[in-house]
């Protein structure tokens, strides 16, 4: 329901002298106040004002009850009229006459006409309904101020500039001219201010200007701003329209051109153009019968499908993949062993055994005339050059190279593709690799194959079995392609840090080449030939600006970057480069010289201290293998007390290592007399065996001989007087069994300057296969039984 309350107001009032007065001349001294939030209300304005019924209906009723048809409209500083209090109102407002009030649900629509400016002199009621004592500022005649004419003309001319820019200004101007004339500067200024989109603070300043000249000046500034804004909006609108018209025109012209070309028989529609493109691609390819048949079927299907249908897009993408694969395209192999050796020597220092193994592999391919059906696995610690070796193999063969990482892969669809029924389906990584390289016999590197995962989405490692099997990958079937593709000519090179996490069935399909860690001399060569030039270039330096002594590089290797690879060594050299650049930019004259004495200035305190093997009763140095390379391991044994017999192990030992310790304890306890110790030594001795460092987990069987020797040293009360290290697994009968990681362990011994080793007899071949420069200067004993070990460690006195 809509209720109306119409207040009739006489047009004029008769005064005591019998003269008629205008309504604006008889405004009340006490005025009820209504708030406005967005912009101030000006005299001569007549607009509908909408307010909330609940808080302000009582104000309107109070004004009517007081015999008034007037309210004061005053701008508030905030944005919420409902919460406005006396302190939120500006002091200047507009006394307005109420013409009509319409109730609309919970709102009141008030039709008001601005009459005169007023200032709040004081508050009569500070609670709703607000009542103030008003001081009015009536407008006088300005005929005696001819200088105002220039301002009036300027305002009118500026309004004329606005009219072409926005048609709405014309309607408001007509409404104003119907009520007032252009020769009324006060009304003209207020009207001009109400036209603008200025913020409420600027408009309030206009309302508060009671001096007409100041008001006109302020209004002129606002009008000029409005003209600039309107011009900018018009230009933006014009640019948008021109752009749209240009596009529409181009679209129409293209459609007309297509229609003309079609009539003349010289144009093709989108579908025909796509089909011709696919047929053109197929001309240079040698497709197997199955693939050719599938492509023909799909082309036939695509030729009858509607261009806008979803099936059309699926078929088009499928044909796009099928026709971009290099069916029958192979690059020619460079089976030149001298060239291959040159490439490997150029890219890598050291790794002589690895290079020989790769040359042997290439030689077999040269003899056969092709390299096919081969899967290599490069195993070694991080930073030893596995990925770069794979890239060098591709360069030596003259083949395209593609690498992707299997680390963290959990979805078998990454290997064998998605079925085409899925939205966004794509082929697997192998098909993508073949498409990217453009030949069917690239070198594909599968990085981090030992870190492949498994999830509810499938087991990618199992999906790799087909890819990496030379008997199966000749007919590799990708789920997306759904036609068989021959991968048998691809040379697969995989990399891994360890073999434990690779499934046995997958490992069985690969030929393993081990890359062990580098010794100091090899790292020196790598640093001089590869790392230093690369870091100097990366830092923007010239070789003449930085001189690093050879001994300083050796110190970096031994005290800051002792890992098996060279990745951390390169980081340390990069750190030196950055410090040198800072010095040069701060004014130090090059060349910057880095030597052993000032190395700490660039790298800080050494991370590693020179290792010295421990010597003492019950202390023996062992050799261990870690994923980061070889390491020396001191095994300590001591007798705690003689109250009871016992045996305690510490050092975060794994289950296998604990069993090795127990075997060693049982063997030495039962053979004390045979090795020159008291037969009953362990009967009442509580023995504690510890393997530092306690925070590092350790496991494996290769410390059995070392632990047995530590226990024998304790029982005999004799220490090993010379630097000596050993490795090997021991059994309850004293047999010494072979262990792995011989190269890494020998390198670890050389690093700490231990030149005498005891190795299992069964590992003699592994030791002799090591490069001569690693074996040089190492005195090695081979033991098949622990008796051999005891004779070497504790020789009989002559």
PDB file of C-alpha atoms in Angstrom, residues 26-301:
ATOM      1  CA  UNK A  26       9.350  34.306   6.061  1.00  0.00           C
ATOM      2  CA  UNK A  27      11.546  31.298   6.948  1.00  0.00           C
ATOM      3  CA  UNK A  28      11.247  30.121  10.564  1.00  0.00           C
ATOM      4  CA  UNK A  29      13.874  30.947  13.159  1.00  0.00           C
ATOM      5  CA  UNK A  30      13.830  27.413  14.545  1.00  0.00           C
ATOM      6  CA  UNK A  31      14.422  24.761  11.917  1.00  0.00           C
ATOM      7  CA  UNK A  32      14.103  20.969  11.981  1.00  0.00           C
ATOM      8  CA  UNK A  33      17.151  19.237  10.472  1.00  0.00           C
ATOM      9  CA  UNK A  34      17.422  16.275   8.053  1.00  0.00           C
ATOM     10  CA  UNK A  35      20.850  14.819   7.092  1.00  0.00           C
ATOM     11  CA  UNK A  36      22.102  14.267   3.532  1.00  0.00           C
ATOM     12  CA  UNK A  37      25.108  12.010   3.007  1.00  0.00           C
ATOM     13  CA  UNK A  38      26.268  12.065  -0.637  1.00  0.00           C
ATOM     14  CA  UNK A  39      26.375  15.748  -1.636  1.00  0.00           C
ATOM     15  CA  UNK A  40      24.948  19.028  -0.269  1.00  0.00           C
ATOM     16  CA  UNK A  41      21.570  20.397  -1.340  1.00  0.00           C
ATOM     17  CA  UNK A  42      21.615  23.838  -3.021  1.00  0.00           C
ATOM     18  CA  UNK A  43      18.994  26.627  -3.070  1.00  0.00           C
ATOM     19  CA  UNK A  44      16.727  26.544  -6.147  1.00  0.00           C
ATOM     20  CA  UNK A  45      17.154  22.785  -6.442  1.00  0.00           C
ATOM     21  CA  UNK A  46      13.950  20.757  -6.515  1.00  0.00           C
ATOM     22  CA  UNK A  47      14.525  17.032  -6.246  1.00  0.00           C
ATOM     23  CA  UNK A  48      13.019  14.018  -4.429  1.00  0.00           C
ATOM     24  CA  UNK A  49      14.862  13.077  -1.257  1.00  0.00           C
ATOM     25  CA  UNK A  50      14.595   9.477   0.085  1.00  0.00           C
ATOM     26  CA  UNK A  51      15.170   8.867   3.802  1.00  0.00           C
ATOM     27  CA  UNK A  52      14.596   5.938   6.158  1.00  0.00           C
ATOM     28  CA  UNK A  53      11.158   6.112   7.691  1.00  0.00           C
ATOM     29  CA  UNK A  54      11.989   4.902  11.194  1.00  0.00           C
ATOM     30  CA  UNK A  55      14.467   7.563  12.338  1.00  0.00           C
ATOM     31  CA  UNK A  56      13.191  10.624  10.378  1.00  0.00           C
ATOM     32  CA  UNK A  57       9.383  10.386  10.184  1.00  0.00           C
ATOM     33  CA  UNK A  58       9.122  12.036  13.576  1.00  0.00           C
ATOM     34  CA  UNK A  59      11.186  15.010  12.307  1.00  0.00           C
ATOM     35  CA  UNK A  60       8.749  15.639   9.442  1.00  0.00           C
ATOM     36  CA  UNK A  61       5.744  15.290  11.732  1.00  0.00           C
ATOM     37  CA  UNK A  62       7.285  17.744  14.220  1.00  0.00           C
ATOM     38  CA  UNK A  63       7.874  20.292  11.445  1.00  0.00           C
ATOM     39  CA  UNK A  64       4.228  20.050  10.310  1.00  0.00           C
ATOM     40  CA  UNK A  65       2.923  20.219  13.893  1.00  0.00           C
ATOM     41  CA  UNK A  66       4.938  23.406  14.426  1.00  0.00           C
ATOM     42  CA  UNK A  67       3.043  24.955  11.501  1.00  0.00           C
ATOM     43  CA  UNK A  68       6.088  24.848   9.265  1.00  0.00           C
ATOM     44  CA  UNK A  69       6.563  23.394   5.853  1.00  0.00           C
ATOM     45  CA  UNK A  70      10.337  23.763   6.042  1.00  0.00           C
ATOM     46  CA  UNK A  71      13.268  21.568   7.021  1.00  0.00           C
ATOM     47  CA  UNK A  72      17.005  22.216   6.950  1.00  0.00           C
ATOM     48  CA  UNK A  73      18.994  19.850   4.719  1.00  0.00           C
ATOM     49  CA  UNK A  74      22.565  19.662   6.039  1.00  0.00           C
ATOM     50  CA  UNK A  75      25.465  17.536   4.731  1.00  0.00           C
ATOM     51  CA  UNK A  76      27.036  15.079   7.213  1.00  0.00           C
ATOM     52  CA  UNK A  77      30.715  14.122   7.346  1.00  0.00           C
ATOM     53  CA  UNK A  78      30.104  10.379   7.434  1.00  0.00           C
ATOM     54  CA  UNK A  79      28.213   8.075   5.102  1.00  0.00           C
ATOM     55  CA  UNK A  80      25.446   6.762   7.383  1.00  0.00           C
ATOM     56  CA  UNK A  81      22.586   9.232   8.080  1.00  0.00           C
ATOM     57  CA  UNK A  82      20.955   6.858  10.601  1.00  0.00           C
ATOM     58  CA  UNK A  83      23.802   7.182  13.088  1.00  0.00           C
ATOM     59  CA  UNK A  84      24.475  10.891  12.503  1.00  0.00           C
ATOM     60  CA  UNK A  85      24.658  13.097  15.600  1.00  0.00           C
ATOM     61  CA  UNK A  86      25.004  16.897  16.031  1.00  0.00           C
ATOM     62  CA  UNK A  87      28.813  16.702  15.749  1.00  0.00           C
ATOM     63  CA  UNK A  88      28.569  14.978  12.352  1.00  0.00           C
ATOM     64  CA  UNK A  89      26.719  17.862  10.632  1.00  0.00           C
ATOM     65  CA  UNK A  90      28.428  20.656   8.727  1.00  0.00           C
ATOM     66  CA  UNK A  91      27.431  24.130   9.984  1.00  0.00           C
ATOM     67  CA  UNK A  92      26.012  25.369   6.663  1.00  0.00           C
ATOM     68  CA  UNK A  93      22.925  23.921   4.966  1.00  0.00           C
ATOM     69  CA  UNK A  94      19.881  24.803   2.858  1.00  0.00           C
ATOM     70  CA  UNK A  95      16.445  25.622   4.205  1.00  0.00           C
ATOM     71  CA  UNK A  96      14.025  23.709   1.987  1.00  0.00           C
ATOM     72  CA  UNK A  97      10.292  23.762   1.496  1.00  0.00           C
ATOM     73  CA  UNK A  98       8.396  20.458   1.722  1.00  0.00           C
ATOM     74  CA  UNK A  99       6.007  19.971  -1.213  1.00  0.00           C
ATOM     75  CA  UNK A 100       5.027  16.361  -0.872  1.00  0.00           C
ATOM     76  CA  UNK A 101       5.791  13.278   1.241  1.00  0.00           C
ATOM     77  CA  UNK A 102       5.198   9.733  -0.055  1.00  0.00           C
ATOM     78  CA  UNK A 103       5.544   6.632   2.095  1.00  0.00           C
ATOM     79  CA  UNK A 104       7.151   3.645   0.318  1.00  0.00           C
ATOM     80  CA  UNK A 105       7.364   0.644   2.676  1.00  0.00           C
ATOM     81  CA  UNK A 106      10.135   1.565   5.176  1.00  0.00           C
ATOM     82  CA  UNK A 107      11.239   4.649   3.197  1.00  0.00           C
ATOM     83  CA  UNK A 108       9.927   8.208   2.881  1.00  0.00           C
ATOM     84  CA  UNK A 109      10.195  10.080  -0.423  1.00  0.00           C
ATOM     85  CA  UNK A 110      10.177  13.828   0.195  1.00  0.00           C
ATOM     86  CA  UNK A 111       9.827  16.334  -2.627  1.00  0.00           C
ATOM     87  CA  UNK A 112      11.677  19.445  -1.465  1.00  0.00           C
ATOM     88  CA  UNK A 113      12.689  22.787  -2.969  1.00  0.00           C
ATOM     89  CA  UNK A 114      15.804  24.591  -1.809  1.00  0.00           C
ATOM     90  CA  UNK A 115      15.031  28.083  -0.600  1.00  0.00           C
ATOM     91  CA  UNK A 116      17.945  29.733   1.201  1.00  0.00           C
ATOM     92  CA  UNK A 117      21.335  29.143   2.804  1.00  0.00           C
ATOM     93  CA  UNK A 118      21.488  29.072   6.581  1.00  0.00           C
ATOM     94  CA  UNK A 119      24.089  28.546   9.251  1.00  0.00           C
ATOM     95  CA  UNK A 120      23.471  26.615  12.470  1.00  0.00           C
ATOM     96  CA  UNK A 121      23.831  29.194  15.269  1.00  0.00           C
ATOM     97  CA  UNK A 122      22.999  26.759  18.065  1.00  0.00           C
ATOM     98  CA  UNK A 123      21.320  23.449  18.754  1.00  0.00           C
ATOM     99  CA  UNK A 124      17.889  23.613  20.361  1.00  0.00           C
ATOM    100  CA  UNK A 125      17.428  19.822  20.377  1.00  0.00           C
ATOM    101  CA  UNK A 126      20.463  17.547  20.140  1.00  0.00           C
ATOM    102  CA  UNK A 127      18.230  14.465  20.015  1.00  0.00           C
ATOM    103  CA  UNK A 128      15.921  13.419  17.190  1.00  0.00           C
ATOM    104  CA  UNK A 129      14.027  15.316  15.953  1.00  0.00           C
ATOM    105  CA  UNK A 130      17.004  17.728  15.667  1.00  0.00           C
ATOM    106  CA  UNK A 131      16.102  21.398  15.970  1.00  0.00           C
ATOM    107  CA  UNK A 132      18.529  24.307  15.438  1.00  0.00           C
ATOM    108  CA  UNK A 133      18.447  28.076  15.587  1.00  0.00           C
ATOM    109  CA  UNK A 134      19.152  29.217  12.020  1.00  0.00           C
ATOM    110  CA  UNK A 135      20.912  32.313  10.650  1.00  0.00           C
ATOM    111  CA  UNK A 136      19.792  32.890   7.038  1.00  0.00           C
ATOM    112  CA  UNK A 137      21.749  34.390   4.169  1.00  0.00           C
ATOM    113  CA  UNK A 138      19.202  35.806   1.688  1.00  0.00           C
ATOM    114  CA  UNK A 139      20.422  36.648  -1.779  1.00  0.00           C
ATOM    115  CA  UNK A 140      20.227  40.359  -2.703  1.00  0.00           C
ATOM    116  CA  UNK A 141      20.109  42.097  -6.044  1.00  0.00           C
ATOM    117  CA  UNK A 142      23.502  42.223  -7.745  1.00  0.00           C
ATOM    118  CA  UNK A 143      22.656  44.858 -10.352  1.00  0.00           C
ATOM    119  CA  UNK A 144      25.078  47.278  -8.733  1.00  0.00           C
ATOM    120  CA  UNK A 145      27.957  44.816  -9.265  1.00  0.00           C
ATOM    121  CA  UNK A 146      28.708  44.973 -13.013  1.00  0.00           C
ATOM    122  CA  UNK A 147      31.945  42.984 -12.574  1.00  0.00           C
ATOM    123  CA  UNK A 148      29.803  39.900 -11.911  1.00  0.00           C
ATOM    124  CA  UNK A 149      28.694  39.933 -15.543  1.00  0.00           C
ATOM    125  CA  UNK A 150      32.096  38.587 -16.639  1.00  0.00           C
ATOM    126  CA  UNK A 151      31.823  35.697 -14.195  1.00  0.00           C
ATOM    127  CA  UNK A 152      28.255  35.008 -15.342  1.00  0.00           C
ATOM    128  CA  UNK A 153      29.326  34.880 -19.003  1.00  0.00           C
ATOM    129  CA  UNK A 154      32.273  32.599 -18.124  1.00  0.00           C
ATOM    130  CA  UNK A 155      29.994  30.193 -16.261  1.00  0.00           C
ATOM    131  CA  UNK A 156      27.444  30.145 -19.099  1.00  0.00           C
ATOM    132  CA  UNK A 157      30.156  29.540 -21.719  1.00  0.00           C
ATOM    133  CA  UNK A 158      31.604  26.674 -19.681  1.00  0.00           C
ATOM    134  CA  UNK A 159      28.142  25.132 -19.349  1.00  0.00           C
ATOM    135  CA  UNK A 160      27.808  25.428 -23.150  1.00  0.00           C
ATOM    136  CA  UNK A 161      31.059  23.407 -23.455  1.00  0.00           C
ATOM    137  CA  UNK A 162      29.471  20.682 -21.341  1.00  0.00           C
ATOM    138  CA  UNK A 163      26.261  20.429 -23.342  1.00  0.00           C
ATOM    139  CA  UNK A 164      27.685  18.557 -26.376  1.00  0.00           C
ATOM    140  CA  UNK A 165      29.574  16.185 -24.115  1.00  0.00           C
ATOM    141  CA  UNK A 166      26.564  14.972 -22.137  1.00  0.00           C
ATOM    142  CA  UNK A 167      22.933  15.360 -23.268  1.00  0.00           C
ATOM    143  CA  UNK A 168      21.698  15.216 -19.665  1.00  0.00           C
ATOM    144  CA  UNK A 169      23.154  18.649 -19.012  1.00  0.00           C
ATOM    145  CA  UNK A 170      20.765  20.112 -21.630  1.00  0.00           C
ATOM    146  CA  UNK A 171      17.648  18.820 -19.859  1.00  0.00           C
ATOM    147  CA  UNK A 172      18.762  20.275 -16.532  1.00  0.00           C
ATOM    148  CA  UNK A 173      19.596  23.598 -18.180  1.00  0.00           C
ATOM    149  CA  UNK A 174      16.094  23.795 -19.698  1.00  0.00           C
ATOM    150  CA  UNK A 175      14.576  23.128 -16.284  1.00  0.00           C
ATOM    151  CA  UNK A 176      16.677  25.930 -14.750  1.00  0.00           C
ATOM    152  CA  UNK A 177      15.843  28.481 -17.469  1.00  0.00           C
ATOM    153  CA  UNK A 178      12.126  27.778 -17.035  1.00  0.00           C
ATOM    154  CA  UNK A 179      12.377  28.922 -13.400  1.00  0.00           C
ATOM    155  CA  UNK A 180      15.209  31.477 -13.403  1.00  0.00           C
ATOM    156  CA  UNK A 181      17.056  33.696 -15.800  1.00  0.00           C
ATOM    157  CA  UNK A 182      20.745  33.821 -16.685  1.00  0.00           C
ATOM    158  CA  UNK A 183      20.942  37.294 -15.119  1.00  0.00           C
ATOM    159  CA  UNK A 184      20.595  35.817 -11.596  1.00  0.00           C
ATOM    160  CA  UNK A 185      24.249  35.088 -10.690  1.00  0.00           C
ATOM    161  CA  UNK A 186      23.472  33.501  -7.292  1.00  0.00           C
ATOM    162  CA  UNK A 187      21.014  30.953  -8.702  1.00  0.00           C
ATOM    163  CA  UNK A 188      23.297  30.362 -11.725  1.00  0.00           C
ATOM    164  CA  UNK A 189      26.308  29.592  -9.491  1.00  0.00           C
ATOM    165  CA  UNK A 190      24.329  27.150  -7.346  1.00  0.00           C
ATOM    166  CA  UNK A 191      22.860  25.491 -10.431  1.00  0.00           C
ATOM    167  CA  UNK A 192      26.303  25.166 -12.065  1.00  0.00           C
ATOM    168  CA  UNK A 193      27.731  23.609  -8.904  1.00  0.00           C
ATOM    169  CA  UNK A 194      24.884  21.065  -8.772  1.00  0.00           C
ATOM    170  CA  UNK A 195      25.679  20.048 -12.373  1.00  0.00           C
ATOM    171  CA  UNK A 196      29.188  18.835 -11.533  1.00  0.00           C
ATOM    172  CA  UNK A 197      30.275  15.432 -10.230  1.00  0.00           C
ATOM    173  CA  UNK A 198      32.723  16.954  -7.734  1.00  0.00           C
ATOM    174  CA  UNK A 199      33.121  15.334  -4.342  1.00  0.00           C
ATOM    175  CA  UNK A 200      30.946  16.443  -1.463  1.00  0.00           C
ATOM    176  CA  UNK A 201      33.708  18.373   0.303  1.00  0.00           C
ATOM    177  CA  UNK A 202      34.252  20.665  -2.725  1.00  0.00           C
ATOM    178  CA  UNK A 203      30.506  21.194  -3.173  1.00  0.00           C
ATOM    179  CA  UNK A 204      30.110  22.007   0.536  1.00  0.00           C
ATOM    180  CA  UNK A 205      32.775  24.672   0.131  1.00  0.00           C
ATOM    181  CA  UNK A 206      30.628  26.249  -2.625  1.00  0.00           C
ATOM    182  CA  UNK A 207      27.567  26.141  -0.360  1.00  0.00           C
ATOM    183  CA  UNK A 208      29.510  27.870   2.429  1.00  0.00           C
ATOM    184  CA  UNK A 209      30.625  30.757   0.159  1.00  0.00           C
ATOM    185  CA  UNK A 210      28.155  33.556   1.046  1.00  0.00           C
ATOM    186  CA  UNK A 211      30.105  36.136  -0.948  1.00  0.00           C
ATOM    187  CA  UNK A 212      28.926  35.861  -4.548  1.00  0.00           C
ATOM    188  CA  UNK A 213      32.271  36.583  -6.220  1.00  0.00           C
ATOM    189  CA  UNK A 214      34.121  33.920  -4.214  1.00  0.00           C
ATOM    190  CA  UNK A 215      31.304  31.488  -4.976  1.00  0.00           C
ATOM    191  CA  UNK A 216      31.505  32.175  -8.718  1.00  0.00           C
ATOM    192  CA  UNK A 217      35.286  31.693  -8.737  1.00  0.00           C
ATOM    193  CA  UNK A 218      34.993  28.369  -6.957  1.00  0.00           C
ATOM    194  CA  UNK A 219      32.210  27.210  -9.295  1.00  0.00           C
ATOM    195  CA  UNK A 220      34.284  28.118 -12.361  1.00  0.00           C
ATOM    196  CA  UNK A 221      37.140  25.891 -11.140  1.00  0.00           C
ATOM    197  CA  UNK A 222      34.764  22.961 -10.606  1.00  0.00           C
ATOM    198  CA  UNK A 223      33.165  23.477 -14.020  1.00  0.00           C
ATOM    199  CA  UNK A 224      36.555  23.476 -15.759  1.00  0.00           C
ATOM    200  CA  UNK A 225      37.434  20.182 -14.043  1.00  0.00           C
ATOM    201  CA  UNK A 226      34.079  18.783 -15.124  1.00  0.00           C
ATOM    202  CA  UNK A 227      34.740  19.775 -18.731  1.00  0.00           C
ATOM    203  CA  UNK A 228      38.123  17.983 -18.689  1.00  0.00           C
ATOM    204  CA  UNK A 229      36.579  14.833 -17.158  1.00  0.00           C
ATOM    205  CA  UNK A 230      33.709  14.873 -19.655  1.00  0.00           C
ATOM    206  CA  UNK A 231      36.134  15.292 -22.582  1.00  0.00           C
ATOM    207  CA  UNK A 232      38.215  12.356 -21.335  1.00  0.00           C
ATOM    208  CA  UNK A 233      35.101  10.210 -20.983  1.00  0.00           C
ATOM    209  CA  UNK A 234      33.964  11.211 -24.445  1.00  0.00           C
ATOM    210  CA  UNK A 235      37.364  10.345 -25.919  1.00  0.00           C
ATOM    211  CA  UNK A 236      37.357   6.937 -24.211  1.00  0.00           C
ATOM    212  CA  UNK A 237      33.848   6.291 -25.458  1.00  0.00           C
ATOM    213  CA  UNK A 238      34.873   7.370 -28.957  1.00  0.00           C
ATOM    214  CA  UNK A 239      37.930   5.087 -28.941  1.00  0.00           C
ATOM    215  CA  UNK A 240      35.855   2.115 -27.798  1.00  0.00           C
ATOM    216  CA  UNK A 241      33.226   2.771 -30.459  1.00  0.00           C
ATOM    217  CA  UNK A 242      35.875   3.142 -33.179  1.00  0.00           C
ATOM    218  CA  UNK A 243      37.526  -0.108 -32.107  1.00  0.00           C
ATOM    219  CA  UNK A 244      34.196  -1.948 -32.120  1.00  0.00           C
ATOM    220  CA  UNK A 245      33.242  -0.488 -35.473  1.00  0.00           C
ATOM    221  CA  UNK A 246      36.627  -1.471 -36.923  1.00  0.00           C
ATOM    222  CA  UNK A 247      36.260  -5.043 -35.718  1.00  0.00           C
ATOM    223  CA  UNK A 248      32.699  -5.279 -36.988  1.00  0.00           C
ATOM    224  CA  UNK A 249      33.789  -3.868 -40.321  1.00  0.00           C
ATOM    225  CA  UNK A 250      36.711  -6.327 -40.561  1.00  0.00           C
ATOM    226  CA  UNK A 251      34.418  -9.209 -39.633  1.00  0.00           C
ATOM    227  CA  UNK A 252      31.883  -8.236 -42.298  1.00  0.00           C
ATOM    228  CA  UNK A 253      34.628  -7.820 -44.904  1.00  0.00           C
ATOM    229  CA  UNK A 254      36.103 -11.209 -44.063  1.00  0.00           C
ATOM    230  CA  UNK A 255      32.711 -12.872 -44.335  1.00  0.00           C
ATOM    231  CA  UNK A 256      32.087 -11.147 -47.653  1.00  0.00           C
ATOM    232  CA  UNK A 257      35.536 -12.183 -48.898  1.00  0.00           C
ATOM    233  CA  UNK A 258      34.885 -15.778 -47.867  1.00  0.00           C
ATOM    234  CA  UNK A 259      31.564 -15.756 -49.670  1.00  0.00           C
ATOM    235  CA  UNK A 260      33.152 -14.304 -52.839  1.00  0.00           C
ATOM    236  CA  UNK A 261      36.062 -16.768 -52.767  1.00  0.00           C
ATOM    237  CA  UNK A 262      33.683 -19.636 -52.173  1.00  0.00           C
ATOM    238  CA  UNK A 263      31.588 -18.610 -55.191  1.00  0.00           C
ATOM    239  CA  UNK A 264      34.753 -18.442 -57.290  1.00  0.00           C
ATOM    240  CA  UNK A 265      35.985 -21.797 -55.968  1.00  0.00           C
ATOM    241  CA  UNK A 266      39.254 -20.371 -54.588  1.00  0.00           C
ATOM    242  CA  UNK A 267      38.455 -20.456 -50.869  1.00  0.00           C
ATOM    243  CA  UNK A 268      38.052 -23.133 -48.263  1.00  0.00           C
ATOM    244  CA  UNK A 269      36.120 -23.134 -45.066  1.00  0.00           C
ATOM    245  CA  UNK A 270      37.822 -23.775 -41.726  1.00  0.00           C
ATOM    246  CA  UNK A 271      37.160 -27.508 -41.746  1.00  0.00           C
ATOM    247  CA  UNK A 272      38.500 -27.974 -45.283  1.00  0.00           C
ATOM    248  CA  UNK A 273      41.599 -25.918 -44.447  1.00  0.00           C
ATOM    249  CA  UNK A 274      42.277 -28.045 -41.352  1.00  0.00           C
ATOM    250  CA  UNK A 275      41.840 -31.304 -43.283  1.00  0.00           C
ATOM    251  CA  UNK A 276      44.180 -30.087 -46.036  1.00  0.00           C
ATOM    252  CA  UNK A 277      46.762 -29.160 -43.407  1.00  0.00           C
ATOM    253  CA  UNK A 278      46.619 -32.678 -41.928  1.00  0.00           C
ATOM    254  CA  UNK A 279      46.919 -34.296 -45.366  1.00  0.00           C
ATOM    255  CA  UNK A 280      49.909 -32.076 -46.191  1.00  0.00           C
ATOM    256  CA  UNK A 281      51.698 -33.213 -43.022  1.00  0.00           C
ATOM    257  CA  UNK A 282      51.136 -36.870 -43.917  1.00  0.00           C
ATOM    258  CA  UNK A 283      52.891 -36.571 -47.280  1.00  0.00           C
ATOM    259  CA  UNK A 284      56.385 -36.637 -45.747  1.00  0.00           C
ATOM    260  CA  UNK A 285      55.643 -39.369 -43.186  1.00  0.00           C
ATOM    261  CA  UNK A 286      55.909 -43.146 -43.391  1.00  0.00           C
ATOM    262  CA  UNK A 287      52.974 -44.448 -41.393  1.00  0.00           C
ATOM    263  CA  UNK A 288      52.322 -48.040 -40.411  1.00  0.00           C
ATOM    264  CA  UNK A 289      49.120 -49.524 -41.795  1.00  0.00           C
ATOM    265  CA  UNK A 290      47.270 -49.360 -38.463  1.00  0.00           C
ATOM    266  CA  UNK A 291      48.038 -45.654 -37.968  1.00  0.00           C
ATOM    267  CA  UNK A 292      47.145 -44.800 -41.575  1.00  0.00           C
ATOM    268  CA  UNK A 293      43.810 -46.554 -41.248  1.00  0.00           C
ATOM    269  CA  UNK A 294      43.001 -44.737 -37.984  1.00  0.00           C
ATOM    270  CA  UNK A 295      43.908 -41.348 -39.462  1.00  0.00           C
ATOM    271  CA  UNK A 296      41.773 -41.969 -42.547  1.00  0.00           C
ATOM    272  CA  UNK A 297      38.806 -42.889 -40.352  1.00  0.00           C
ATOM    273  CA  UNK A 298      39.214 -39.755 -38.220  1.00  0.00           C
ATOM    274  CA  UNK A 299      39.565 -37.503 -41.278  1.00  0.00           C
ATOM    275  CA  UNK A 300      36.384 -38.973 -42.727  1.00  0.00           C
ATOM    276  CA  UNK A 301      34.562 -38.439 -39.441  1.00  0.00           C
TER     277      UNK A 301
END
